[in-house]
Coordinates of C-alpha atoms and ligand atoms in Angstrom, one line a residue:
X1 CA 34.0 18.4 -4.8
X2 CA 30.9 18.5 -7.2
X3 CA 30.1 21.8 -8.7
X4 CA 26.8 23.1 -7.5
X5 CA 24.3 24.2 -9.7
X6 CA 22.2 26.5 -7.6
X7 CA 24.2 29.6 -5.5
X8 CA 25.4 28.5 -2.1
X9 CA 26.1 30.9 0.7
X10 CA 27.5 30.2 4.0
X11 CA 25.0 32.2 6.0
X12 CA 21.7 33.4 4.7
X13 CA 20.2 36.4 7.1
X14 CA 16.4 36.9 6.8
X15 CA 15.4 40.5 7.8
X16 CA 17.1 43.9 7.9
X17 CA 15.8 45.5 11.0
X18 CA 18.2 45.8 14.1
X19 CA 18.5 42.1 14.0
X20 CA 19.7 41.6 10.6
X21 CA 21.7 44.5 10.1
X22 CA 23.4 43.7 13.4
X23 CA 24.2 40.2 12.0
X24 CA 25.6 41.5 8.9
X25 CA 27.8 43.6 10.9
X26 CA 29.1 40.8 13.3
X27 CA 29.3 38.5 10.4
X28 CA 31.9 40.9 8.7
X29 CA 33.8 41.6 11.5
X30 CA 34.3 38.1 11.8
X31 CA 35.7 38.0 8.7
X32 CA 32.9 36.3 7.1
X33 CA 31.7 37.9 4.0
X34 CA 29.9 34.8 2.3
X35 CA 26.6 35.6 3.5
X36 CA 23.4 37.3 2.1
X37 CA 20.7 39.5 3.9
X38 CA 17.4 38.7 2.6
X39 CA 14.8 41.5 2.6
X40 CA 11.0 41.7 1.7
X41 CA 10.9 45.2 1.4
X42 CA 12.9 47.7 -0.9
X43 CA 14.7 49.0 1.9
X44 CA 16.3 48.5 5.1
X45 CA 15.0 49.3 8.6
X46 CA 12.7 46.6 9.7
X47 CA 10.0 47.7 12.0
X48 CA 11.4 51.0 12.0
X49 CA 11.1 51.6 8.2
X50 CA 7.2 50.0 8.4
X51 CA 6.2 51.9 11.5
X52 CA 5.8 55.6 10.0
X53 CA 2.4 56.4 11.8
X54 CA 2.4 60.0 13.2
X55 CA 4.0 60.4 16.5
X56 CA 5.7 57.3 16.1
X57 CA 9.0 57.1 18.4
X58 CA 10.7 55.0 20.5
X59 CA 10.2 54.7 24.3
X60 CA 13.6 53.7 25.3
X61 CA 16.2 56.4 25.2
X62 CA 18.2 56.3 21.8
X63 CA 21.6 56.5 23.7
X64 CA 20.7 52.9 25.1
X65 CA 18.6 51.8 21.9
X66 CA 21.4 51.8 19.2
X67 CA 24.1 49.1 18.8
X68 CA 27.2 49.1 21.1
X69 CA 29.4 48.9 17.9
X70 CA 28.0 52.2 16.4
X71 CA 27.3 54.8 18.8
X72 CA 25.8 57.9 17.4
X73 CA 26.8 61.1 19.3
X74 CA 24.2 63.3 17.8
X75 CA 20.9 61.7 18.8
X76 CA 18.6 64.6 18.4
X77 CA 16.2 63.8 21.5
X78 CA 16.4 61.5 24.9
X79 CA 13.6 59.7 22.9
X80 CA 14.0 59.9 19.2
X81 CA 11.5 59.5 16.3
X82 CA 11.1 56.6 13.9
X83 CA 12.7 59.2 10.8
X84 CA 15.7 59.4 13.0
X85 CA 16.1 56.0 14.0
X86 CA 15.3 54.9 10.3
X87 CA 18.1 57.2 9.2
X88 CA 20.5 55.6 11.7
X89 CA 20.2 51.9 10.4
X90 CA 20.6 53.5 6.8
X91 CA 23.9 54.9 7.9
X92 CA 24.7 51.7 9.8
X93 CA 24.4 49.8 6.7
X94 CA 26.6 52.3 4.7
X95 CA 29.3 52.6 7.4
X96 CA 30.0 48.9 7.6
X97 CA 29.8 47.9 3.9
X98 CA 26.5 46.1 4.2
X99 CA 25.2 47.0 0.7
X100 CA 26.9 44.3 -1.5
X101 CA 25.0 41.8 0.9
X102 CA 21.4 43.0 0.6
X103 CA 18.8 41.6 -1.6
X104 CA 15.4 43.5 -1.5
X105 CA 12.3 42.4 -2.8
X106 CA 13.6 39.1 -1.8
X107 CA 11.0 37.7 0.5
X108 CA 11.4 34.1 1.9
X109 CA 8.9 31.8 0.7
X110 CA 10.1 28.6 2.1
X111 CA 13.3 27.3 4.0
X112 CA 13.5 23.5 4.2
X113 CA 16.7 21.7 5.9
X114 CA 18.1 18.9 3.5
X115 CA 19.0 16.0 5.9
X116 CA 21.5 14.5 3.0
X117 CA 23.7 17.5 2.3
X118 CA 23.0 19.3 5.6
X119 CA 22.2 22.8 4.2
X120 CA 19.2 25.2 4.1
X121 CA 17.3 25.2 0.5
X122 CA 15.4 28.5 0.5
X123 CA 13.1 30.0 -1.8
X124 CA 12.9 33.4 -2.4
X125 CA 11.0 36.1 -4.5
X126 CA 14.1 36.3 -6.6
X127 CA 15.0 32.7 -6.8
X128 CA 16.3 29.8 -5.0
X129 CA 19.5 29.5 -3.0
X130 CA 21.1 27.3 -0.2
X131 CA 23.0 28.0 3.0
X132 CA 24.9 26.3 5.6
X133 CA 23.1 28.4 8.2
X134 CA 20.2 30.5 8.4
X135 CA 19.8 33.6 10.8
X136 CA 16.0 34.3 11.1
X137 CA 15.9 38.0 12.1
X138 CA 12.2 38.6 10.9
X139 CA 11.4 40.3 14.3
X140 CA 8.2 39.8 16.4
X141 CA 6.9 43.0 15.2
X142 CA 7.0 42.5 11.6
X143 CA 3.2 41.1 10.4
X144 CA 0.4 43.5 11.7
X145 CA -2.6 42.0 13.4
X146 CA -6.2 43.1 12.6
X147 CA -8.9 41.3 14.4
X148 CA -11.4 39.1 12.8
X149 CA -14.3 41.8 13.4
X150 CA -17.6 40.7 11.7
X151 CA -18.8 43.0 9.2
X152 CA -15.4 44.6 8.6
X153 CA -15.5 43.6 5.1
X154 CA -18.7 45.6 4.4
X155 CA -17.4 48.9 5.5
X156 CA -17.0 51.7 3.2
X157 CA -14.7 53.8 4.6
X158 CA -10.7 53.8 4.8
X159 CA -9.3 51.0 6.9
X160 CA -5.5 50.7 7.8
X161 CA -3.2 49.2 10.7
X162 CA -0.9 51.7 12.5
X163 CA 2.4 49.8 10.9
X164 CA 0.9 50.3 7.4
X165 CA 0.0 53.9 7.5
X166 CA -1.5 55.3 4.5
X167 CA 0.0 58.7 4.1
X168 CA -2.1 59.7 1.1
X169 CA -5.3 59.6 3.1
X170 CA -6.4 63.0 4.2
X171 CA -7.6 62.8 8.1
X172 CA -8.7 66.3 8.3
X173 CA -12.2 66.8 9.0
X174 CA -12.9 62.9 9.1
X175 CA -14.6 61.1 12.0
X176 CA -11.9 58.1 12.8
X177 CA -12.2 55.2 15.1
X178 CA -8.7 54.1 16.8
X179 CA -9.0 50.5 17.8
X180 CA -6.5 49.5 20.6
X181 CA -4.6 51.5 23.4
X182 CA -1.4 49.7 23.5
X183 CA 2.2 51.7 22.7
X184 CA 1.2 52.3 18.8
X185 CA -2.2 53.9 19.4
X186 CA -1.2 55.9 22.4
X187 CA 1.3 57.5 20.3
X188 CA -1.1 57.9 17.3
X189 CA -4.1 59.7 19.3
X190 CA -2.2 62.7 20.3
X191 CA -0.6 63.2 16.8
X192 CA -3.9 63.0 14.8
X193 CA -6.4 64.4 17.7
X194 CA -6.0 68.0 16.4
X195 CA -6.5 67.4 12.7
X196 CA -9.4 65.2 12.8
X197 CA -13.2 66.0 13.1
X198 CA -14.3 63.2 15.8
X199 CA -11.6 60.8 17.3
X200 CA -13.2 57.7 19.1
X201 CA -10.9 55.4 20.9
X202 CA -12.1 51.9 21.3
X203 CA -10.2 50.6 24.5
X204 CA -10.6 47.0 25.5
X205 CA -8.1 47.2 28.3
X206 CA -6.5 50.4 29.6
X207 CA -2.8 51.0 29.8
X208 CA -1.0 52.2 32.5
X209 CA 0.8 55.1 31.5
X210 CA 3.4 57.2 33.0
X211 CA 5.3 60.6 32.2
X212 CA 8.0 60.7 29.3
X213 CA 11.2 62.6 30.5
X214 CA 11.9 63.4 26.8
X215 CA 13.8 66.8 25.9
X216 CA 16.2 67.9 23.1
X217 CA 19.6 66.9 23.6
X218 CA 21.7 70.1 23.6
X219 CA 24.3 71.1 21.4
X220 CA 26.7 71.3 24.5
X221 CA 26.2 67.5 25.1
X222 CA 26.5 66.4 21.4
X223 CA 29.9 68.4 21.4
X224 CA 30.8 66.7 24.5
X225 CA 29.8 63.3 23.5
X226 CA 31.6 64.0 20.2
X227 CA 34.8 65.3 21.7
X228 CA 34.9 62.8 24.8
X229 CA 33.3 59.7 23.7
X230 CA 33.6 58.3 27.5
X231 CA 30.8 60.7 28.3
X232 CA 28.4 59.0 25.8
X233 CA 29.6 55.5 27.0
X234 CA 28.9 57.0 30.8
X235 CA 25.5 57.9 29.4
X236 CA 24.6 54.4 27.8
X237 CA 25.7 52.9 31.0
X238 CA 23.6 55.0 33.4
X239 CA 20.8 54.2 31.2
X240 CA 21.4 50.6 31.1
X241 CA 22.0 50.3 34.9
X242 CA 18.8 51.8 35.8
X243 CA 16.8 49.6 33.8
X244 CA 19.0 46.8 35.3
X245 CA 18.1 47.7 38.9
X246 CA 14.3 47.8 37.7
X247 CA 14.2 43.9 36.7
X248 CA 13.7 42.2 40.2
X249 CA 10.4 44.2 40.8
X250 CA 9.1 43.0 37.8
X251 CA 10.3 39.3 37.8
X252 CA 10.5 38.5 41.9
X253 CA 8.6 41.4 43.7
X254 CA 5.8 43.1 41.7
X255 CA 4.5 44.8 45.0
X256 CA 7.5 47.1 44.9
X257 CA 5.5 48.4 41.8
X258 CA 2.9 50.2 44.2
X259 CA 4.8 53.1 44.3
X260 CA 5.3 53.2 40.4
X261 CA 1.6 52.8 40.0
X262 CA 0.5 55.6 42.3
X263 CA 2.7 58.0 40.0
X264 CA 0.9 56.7 37.0
X265 CA -2.3 57.3 38.8
X266 CA -1.2 60.8 39.6
X267 CA -0.1 61.2 36.2
X268 CA -3.3 60.9 35.0
X269 CA -5.1 62.8 37.6
X270 CA -3.0 65.8 36.5
X271 CA -4.3 65.6 33.1
X272 CA -7.9 64.2 33.2
X273 CA -10.3 66.1 35.4
X274 CA -13.7 64.2 34.5
X275 CA -14.2 61.7 37.2
X276 CA -16.0 59.6 34.7
X277 CA -13.2 59.4 32.3
X278 CA -10.7 58.7 34.9
X279 CA -13.0 55.7 36.0
X280 CA -12.7 54.4 32.4
X281 CA -9.1 54.9 31.9
X282 CA -8.1 53.1 35.3
X283 CA -6.8 49.8 34.8
X284 CA -7.7 47.0 37.2
X285 CA -4.3 45.0 37.1
X286 CA -0.9 45.9 38.6
X287 CA 1.2 47.9 36.5
X288 CA 3.8 46.0 34.7
X289 CA 1.8 43.2 34.0
X290 CA 1.3 44.8 30.2
X291 CA 4.1 46.9 28.9
X292 CA 4.2 50.5 30.7
X293 CA 3.5 53.3 28.4
X294 CA 5.3 56.4 28.3
X295 CA 3.5 59.7 27.3
X296 CA 2.9 63.2 28.6
X297 CA 0.4 64.0 25.4
X298 CA -2.1 60.9 25.6
X299 CA -4.3 61.8 28.5
X300 CA -4.5 65.3 27.6
X301 CA -5.6 64.3 23.9
X302 CA -8.3 62.1 25.5
X303 CA -9.9 64.8 27.6
X304 CA -10.1 66.9 24.5
X305 CA -13.9 67.8 23.4
X306 CA -13.5 65.8 19.9
X307 CA -12.6 62.7 21.6
X308 CA -14.7 59.8 23.1
X309 CA -13.1 57.0 24.9
X310 CA -15.4 53.7 24.6
X311 CA -14.4 51.4 27.2
X312 CA -14.6 48.2 25.2
X313 CA -13.7 46.5 22.2
X314 CA -14.6 46.7 18.8
X315 CA -17.2 44.1 18.6
X316 CA -18.8 44.4 15.2
X317 CA -19.2 46.7 12.1
X318 CA -22.7 47.3 10.6
X319 CA -22.1 49.6 7.4
X320 CA -20.5 52.6 8.7
X321 CA -21.3 52.3 12.0
X322 CA -19.1 50.6 14.7
X323 CA -20.6 48.4 17.4
X324 CA -18.6 47.9 20.8
X325 CA -18.8 45.0 22.9
X326 CA -20.9 47.1 25.6
X327 CA -23.3 47.9 22.5
X328 CA -22.1 51.7 21.9
X329 CA -22.7 52.6 18.5
X330 CA -20.5 55.0 16.6
X331 CA -20.4 56.3 12.7
X332 CA -16.9 56.7 11.2
X333 CA -15.3 57.5 8.3
X334 CA -11.9 55.6 8.9
X335 CA -10.9 52.9 11.0
X336 CA -7.0 52.4 12.2
X337 CA -6.3 49.5 14.0
X338 CA -3.3 49.5 16.3
X339 CA -3.9 46.1 17.4
X340 CA -0.5 44.7 17.4
X341 CA 1.4 41.9 15.7
X342 CA 1.6 38.3 14.8
X343 CA 4.1 37.8 18.0
X344 CA 3.3 34.1 19.3
X345 CA 2.4 32.9 15.9
X346 CA 5.1 34.8 13.6
X347 CA 4.4 33.9 10.0
X348 CA 7.8 33.0 9.3
X349 CA 7.7 29.7 11.2
X350 CA 5.2 28.2 8.9
X351 CA 7.7 28.7 6.0
X352 CA 10.5 26.9 7.9
X353 CA 10.8 22.7 7.5
X354 CA 13.4 21.2 9.6
X355 CA 14.8 17.7 9.8
X356 CA 11.6 15.9 10.9
X357 CA 9.7 17.4 7.7
X358 CA 7.5 19.4 10.3
X359 CA 7.3 23.2 10.4
X360 CA 8.8 25.4 12.9
X361 CA 4.9 26.7 13.7
X362 CA 3.8 22.7 14.0
X363 CA 6.7 22.3 16.4
X364 CA 5.6 25.5 18.4
X365 CA 1.9 24.8 18.1
X366 CA 1.6 24.5 21.7
X367 CA 4.1 27.2 22.6
X368 CA 7.3 28.4 21.0
X369 CA 10.4 27.4 22.7
X370 CA 14.1 27.6 21.9
X371 CA 17.6 26.9 23.4
X372 CA 18.6 30.2 24.9
X373 CA 16.2 32.0 22.8
X374 CA 17.9 31.1 19.3
X375 CA 17.8 27.1 18.5
X376 CA 14.5 25.1 18.1
X377 CA 15.3 20.9 18.1
X378 CA 15.2 19.8 14.9
X379 CA 16.2 23.0 13.1
X380 CA 19.9 22.4 12.7
X381 CA 22.0 25.4 11.9
X382 CA 18.9 27.8 12.1
X383 CA 19.0 30.5 15.0
X384 CA 16.2 33.0 15.8
X385 CA 17.4 36.5 16.7
X386 CA 14.7 37.7 19.1
X387 CA 13.3 34.2 19.6
X388 CA 11.3 33.1 22.2
X389 CA 11.6 34.5 25.8
X390 CA 14.1 37.1 24.4
X391 CA 11.9 40.2 25.0
X392 CA 12.2 42.9 27.4
X393 CA 9.6 45.0 29.2
X394 CA 11.5 47.8 30.4
X395 CA 15.0 48.0 28.5
X396 CA 16.7 48.0 25.1
X397 CA 16.0 45.1 22.6
X398 CA 19.1 46.0 21.1
X399 CA 20.9 44.7 24.2
X400 CA 19.4 41.1 23.8
X401 CA 20.2 41.3 20.1
X402 CA 23.8 41.8 20.7
X403 CA 24.0 39.1 22.9
X404 CA 22.0 36.6 20.5
X405 CA 24.9 37.9 17.9
X406 CA 27.7 36.9 20.2
X407 CA 25.8 33.3 20.2
X408 CA 25.6 33.3 16.5
X409 CA 29.5 34.2 16.2
X410 CA 30.2 31.4 18.6
X411 CA 28.0 29.0 16.9
X412 CA 30.0 29.4 13.5
X413 CA 33.3 29.4 15.4
X414 CA 32.4 25.9 16.9
X415 CA 31.1 24.9 13.3
X416 CA 34.7 25.6 12.0
X417 CA 36.4 23.8 14.7
X418 CA 34.3 20.6 14.2
X419 CA 35.3 20.6 10.6
X420 CA 33.5 20.6 7.1
X421 CA 29.5 20.2 6.2
X422 CA 28.9 19.8 9.9
X423 CA 25.7 21.2 11.5
X424 CA 24.4 21.3 15.4
X425 CA 21.1 20.4 16.1
X426 CA 19.8 21.2 19.7
X427 CA 19.0 18.4 21.9
X428 CA 15.2 18.3 22.5
X429 CA 16.3 17.5 26.1
X430 CA 18.3 20.8 26.5
X431 CA 15.6 22.8 24.9
X432 CA 12.6 21.3 27.1
X433 CA 15.0 22.0 30.1
X434 CA 15.8 25.5 29.5
X435 CA 11.9 26.3 28.6
X436 CA 11.0 24.7 31.7
X437 CA 13.4 26.7 33.9
X438 CA 12.0 29.9 32.4
X439 CA 8.5 28.9 32.8
X440 CA 9.2 28.4 36.5
X441 CA 10.8 31.5 36.8
X442 CA 7.7 33.0 35.3
X443 CA 5.5 32.1 37.6
X444 CA 6.5 35.0 40.3
X445 CA 6.6 37.6 37.6
X446 CA 4.4 40.2 37.2
X447 CA 3.5 39.2 33.7
X448 CA 1.7 36.1 35.6
X449 CA 0.5 37.6 38.7
X450 CA -0.3 41.1 37.5
X451 CA -4.0 39.8 36.8
X452 CA -4.2 41.0 32.9
X453 CA -3.9 39.3 29.6
X454 CA -1.1 40.7 27.2
X455 CA 0.4 39.9 23.9
X456 CA 3.6 38.4 25.9
X457 CA 0.9 35.4 26.5
X458 CA 0.3 32.9 24.0
X459 CA -2.9 31.1 23.3
X460 CA -2.2 28.5 26.1
X461 CA -1.4 31.6 28.8
X462 CA 2.3 30.6 28.8
X463 CA 4.9 33.5 28.4
X464 CA 6.9 32.8 25.7
X465 CA 7.7 36.1 24.7
X466 CA 9.8 38.0 27.8
X467 CA 13.1 37.2 29.6
X468 CA 12.5 36.6 33.1
X469 CA 16.0 38.3 33.9
X470 CA 18.4 40.8 33.6
X471 CA 20.1 41.7 30.3
X472 CA 23.5 40.9 31.9
X473 CA 22.2 37.5 32.7
X474 CA 21.2 37.0 29.4
X475 CA 24.3 38.1 28.0
X476 CA 26.4 35.6 30.2
X477 CA 23.9 32.6 29.5
X478 CA 24.6 33.4 25.4
X479 CA 28.5 34.4 25.5
X480 CA 29.5 31.0 24.2
X481 CA 27.5 27.7 22.9
X482 CA 27.4 24.5 24.6
X483 CA 28.1 21.4 22.6
X484 CA 26.8 19.3 25.4
X485 CA 23.4 21.1 24.0
X486 CA 23.5 19.8 20.6
X487 CA 23.9 16.9 18.6
X488 CA 26.6 17.0 16.0
X489 CA 25.4 15.8 12.5
X490 CA 28.0 15.1 10.2
X491 CA 27.8 14.3 6.2
X492 CA 30.4 12.4 4.7
X493 CA 32.7 14.5 2.3
X494 CA 31.9 14.2 -1.1
X495 CA 34.3 12.4 -3.6
X496 CA 32.8 11.8 -7.0
X497 CA 29.4 9.8 -6.7
X498 CA 29.8 8.2 -3.3
X499 CA 27.0 8.3 -1.0
X500 CA 26.2 11.2 1.1
X501 CA 24.8 9.2 4.1
X502 CA 24.4 11.4 6.9
X503 CA 26.0 10.2 10.3
X504 CA 24.9 11.4 13.7
X505 CA 27.4 11.5 16.4
X506 CA 27.0 12.4 20.3
X507 CA 28.5 15.4 21.2
X508 CA 31.2 15.4 23.6
Ligands
NAP1 P1 -0.3 45.8 21.2 O1 0.6 46.5 22.4 O2 -0.4 44.4 21.1 O3 -1.7 46.6 21.6 C1 -2.8 46.4 20.5 C2 -3.8 46.8 21.2 O4 -4.9 46.5 20.5 C3 -4.4 46.7 22.9 O5 -4.9 47.7 23.1 C4 -5.3 45.4 22.7 O6 -6.4 45.5 23.6 C5 -6.1 46.2 21.4 N1 -7.1 45.3 20.6 C6 -7.0 44.1 20.1 N2 -7.9 43.9 19.6 C7 -9.1 44.7 19.8 C8 -10.4 45.0 19.4 N3 -11.2 44.1 18.9 N4 -10.8 46.1 19.8 C9 -10.4 47.1 21.0 N5 -9.1 46.9 21.2 C10 -8.5 45.5 20.6 O7 0.4 46.5 19.8 P2 1.1 47.9 19.4 O8 0.7 49.3 20.4 O9 1.6 48.1 18.1 O10 2.5 47.6 20.1 C11 3.1 46.2 20.0 C12 4.4 46.3 20.5 O11 5.3 47.3 19.7 C13 4.5 46.9 21.9 O12 4.5 46.4 23.3 C14 6.1 47.6 22.0 O13 7.1 46.2 22.3 C15 6.2 47.9 20.5 N6 6.1 49.4 20.5 C16 6.9 50.0 20.9 C17 6.7 52.0 20.6 C18 7.5 52.6 21.4 O14 9.0 52.3 21.8 N7 7.3 53.7 21.9 C19 5.7 52.2 20.0 C20 4.9 51.1 19.6 C21 5.0 49.8 19.6 P3 -6.1 44.4 24.9 O15 -5.2 45.2 25.6 O16 -7.4 44.2 25.6 O17 -5.5 43.3 24.4

């Protein structure tokens, strides 16, 4: 075989958050060591590295929001904070010997499928390489979104996004605007309210907020979970099972959420005594349509005398004055955007060019779709972890990631069985059928019928982010690669200078 002039690996994993690190562990456990993990930053952790804002924590219990193969008997709280989750991911990296595979400051600039050689050509900030397979684990919450607000450039104060917190900026005594009331903002607000002079919250749509059953996990529990691992496994099973039982209310019977909505209303009534403020904070859509948020401190913080809620989005900035859509004007020293991420328009998609010479972003311009959440047609040997319709509203994303990693391992196994210089390309008919079935199930869900707009929906109003079933069902449908859903691409073996014509054969 001709010597390659560039570095070639079997698998390139992009990103070192939960998805990328999980992929690395599973590859090594499968005996595959010829892979690299490309990370644009200087350390692992993904969204749990980047989101270091005050109050940042996970609202899925840690015993469930962790890898099944890397249990941690010593989680400090039910809902761990960002520093603990980030430290957990650093530990996973060391425990599973992932460091030799990591390339930091190696942002992927482009990835292009070579239709002759049947491999990916990848340009990174550290130089080029090629790979038989790419596993894109960049995550949906990696690129912050700041709305295009007229006049923002002219603002002379401090501006940053919750996922790019400026820890050098002292908020003490400042007049601060918090833009947005999503999962990030409702954690930031109570954390900074005691510090700032005035806090103005720009709320375009009120969220439904439920109590957060958080507490310290006791030393006795740590001891028990360490000495009797079955107790830890049982705890995880219970946390998982409760959430599985909730799914049908979201996906089939939104009316069943009425009781939950009443509990959320009571939660607000307990903390907010001012009827005018309560009116502003009461959503006009069914609970669950947007992500249900958990907090015991958000409503009490809003009721404090140094906090104002403007029940309108930010429309314009004039000098240091923020103008809301309802005309309210507020002068501030700093603006914090808690305005979410590029989810349905993830930037990596515009850097990946497939077999037809088009980018993933171009293919997805009318909506993302990928077979079993992983494979887009025309992008052979390219898997997306947390791809289209793999998100969850109420349970742990780690469960979905691990199911997709099962799929990845079976994909590699199938490639091995098929022989050398082989690629699998999802058949467009299989991808469309998968996506059409999901969209049909979507019609009954609370995300479609609940009367809200959310980041689950793309610009055409299609829900291309959430999985409309249980995590058990997703695990089942991703257990194995069904070869009938793929075209097998075969390149002739290289012998000296012979042609490398690619042949396409129909799968069995
Ligand atoms: P998000 O849920 O997308 O929320 C963005 C917020 O910004 C929304 O309230 C949105 O209002 C608002 N917004 C956008 N443009 C605005 C404007 N011009 N003026 C005023 N408000 C504006 O983003 P996020 O809070 O960062 O959360 C993203 C996801 O990250 C979550 O859904 C969750 O999956 C995850 N997360 C989880 C946790 C946790 O586990 N506790 C914490 C943080 C994040 P509209 O509602 O009107 O669109």
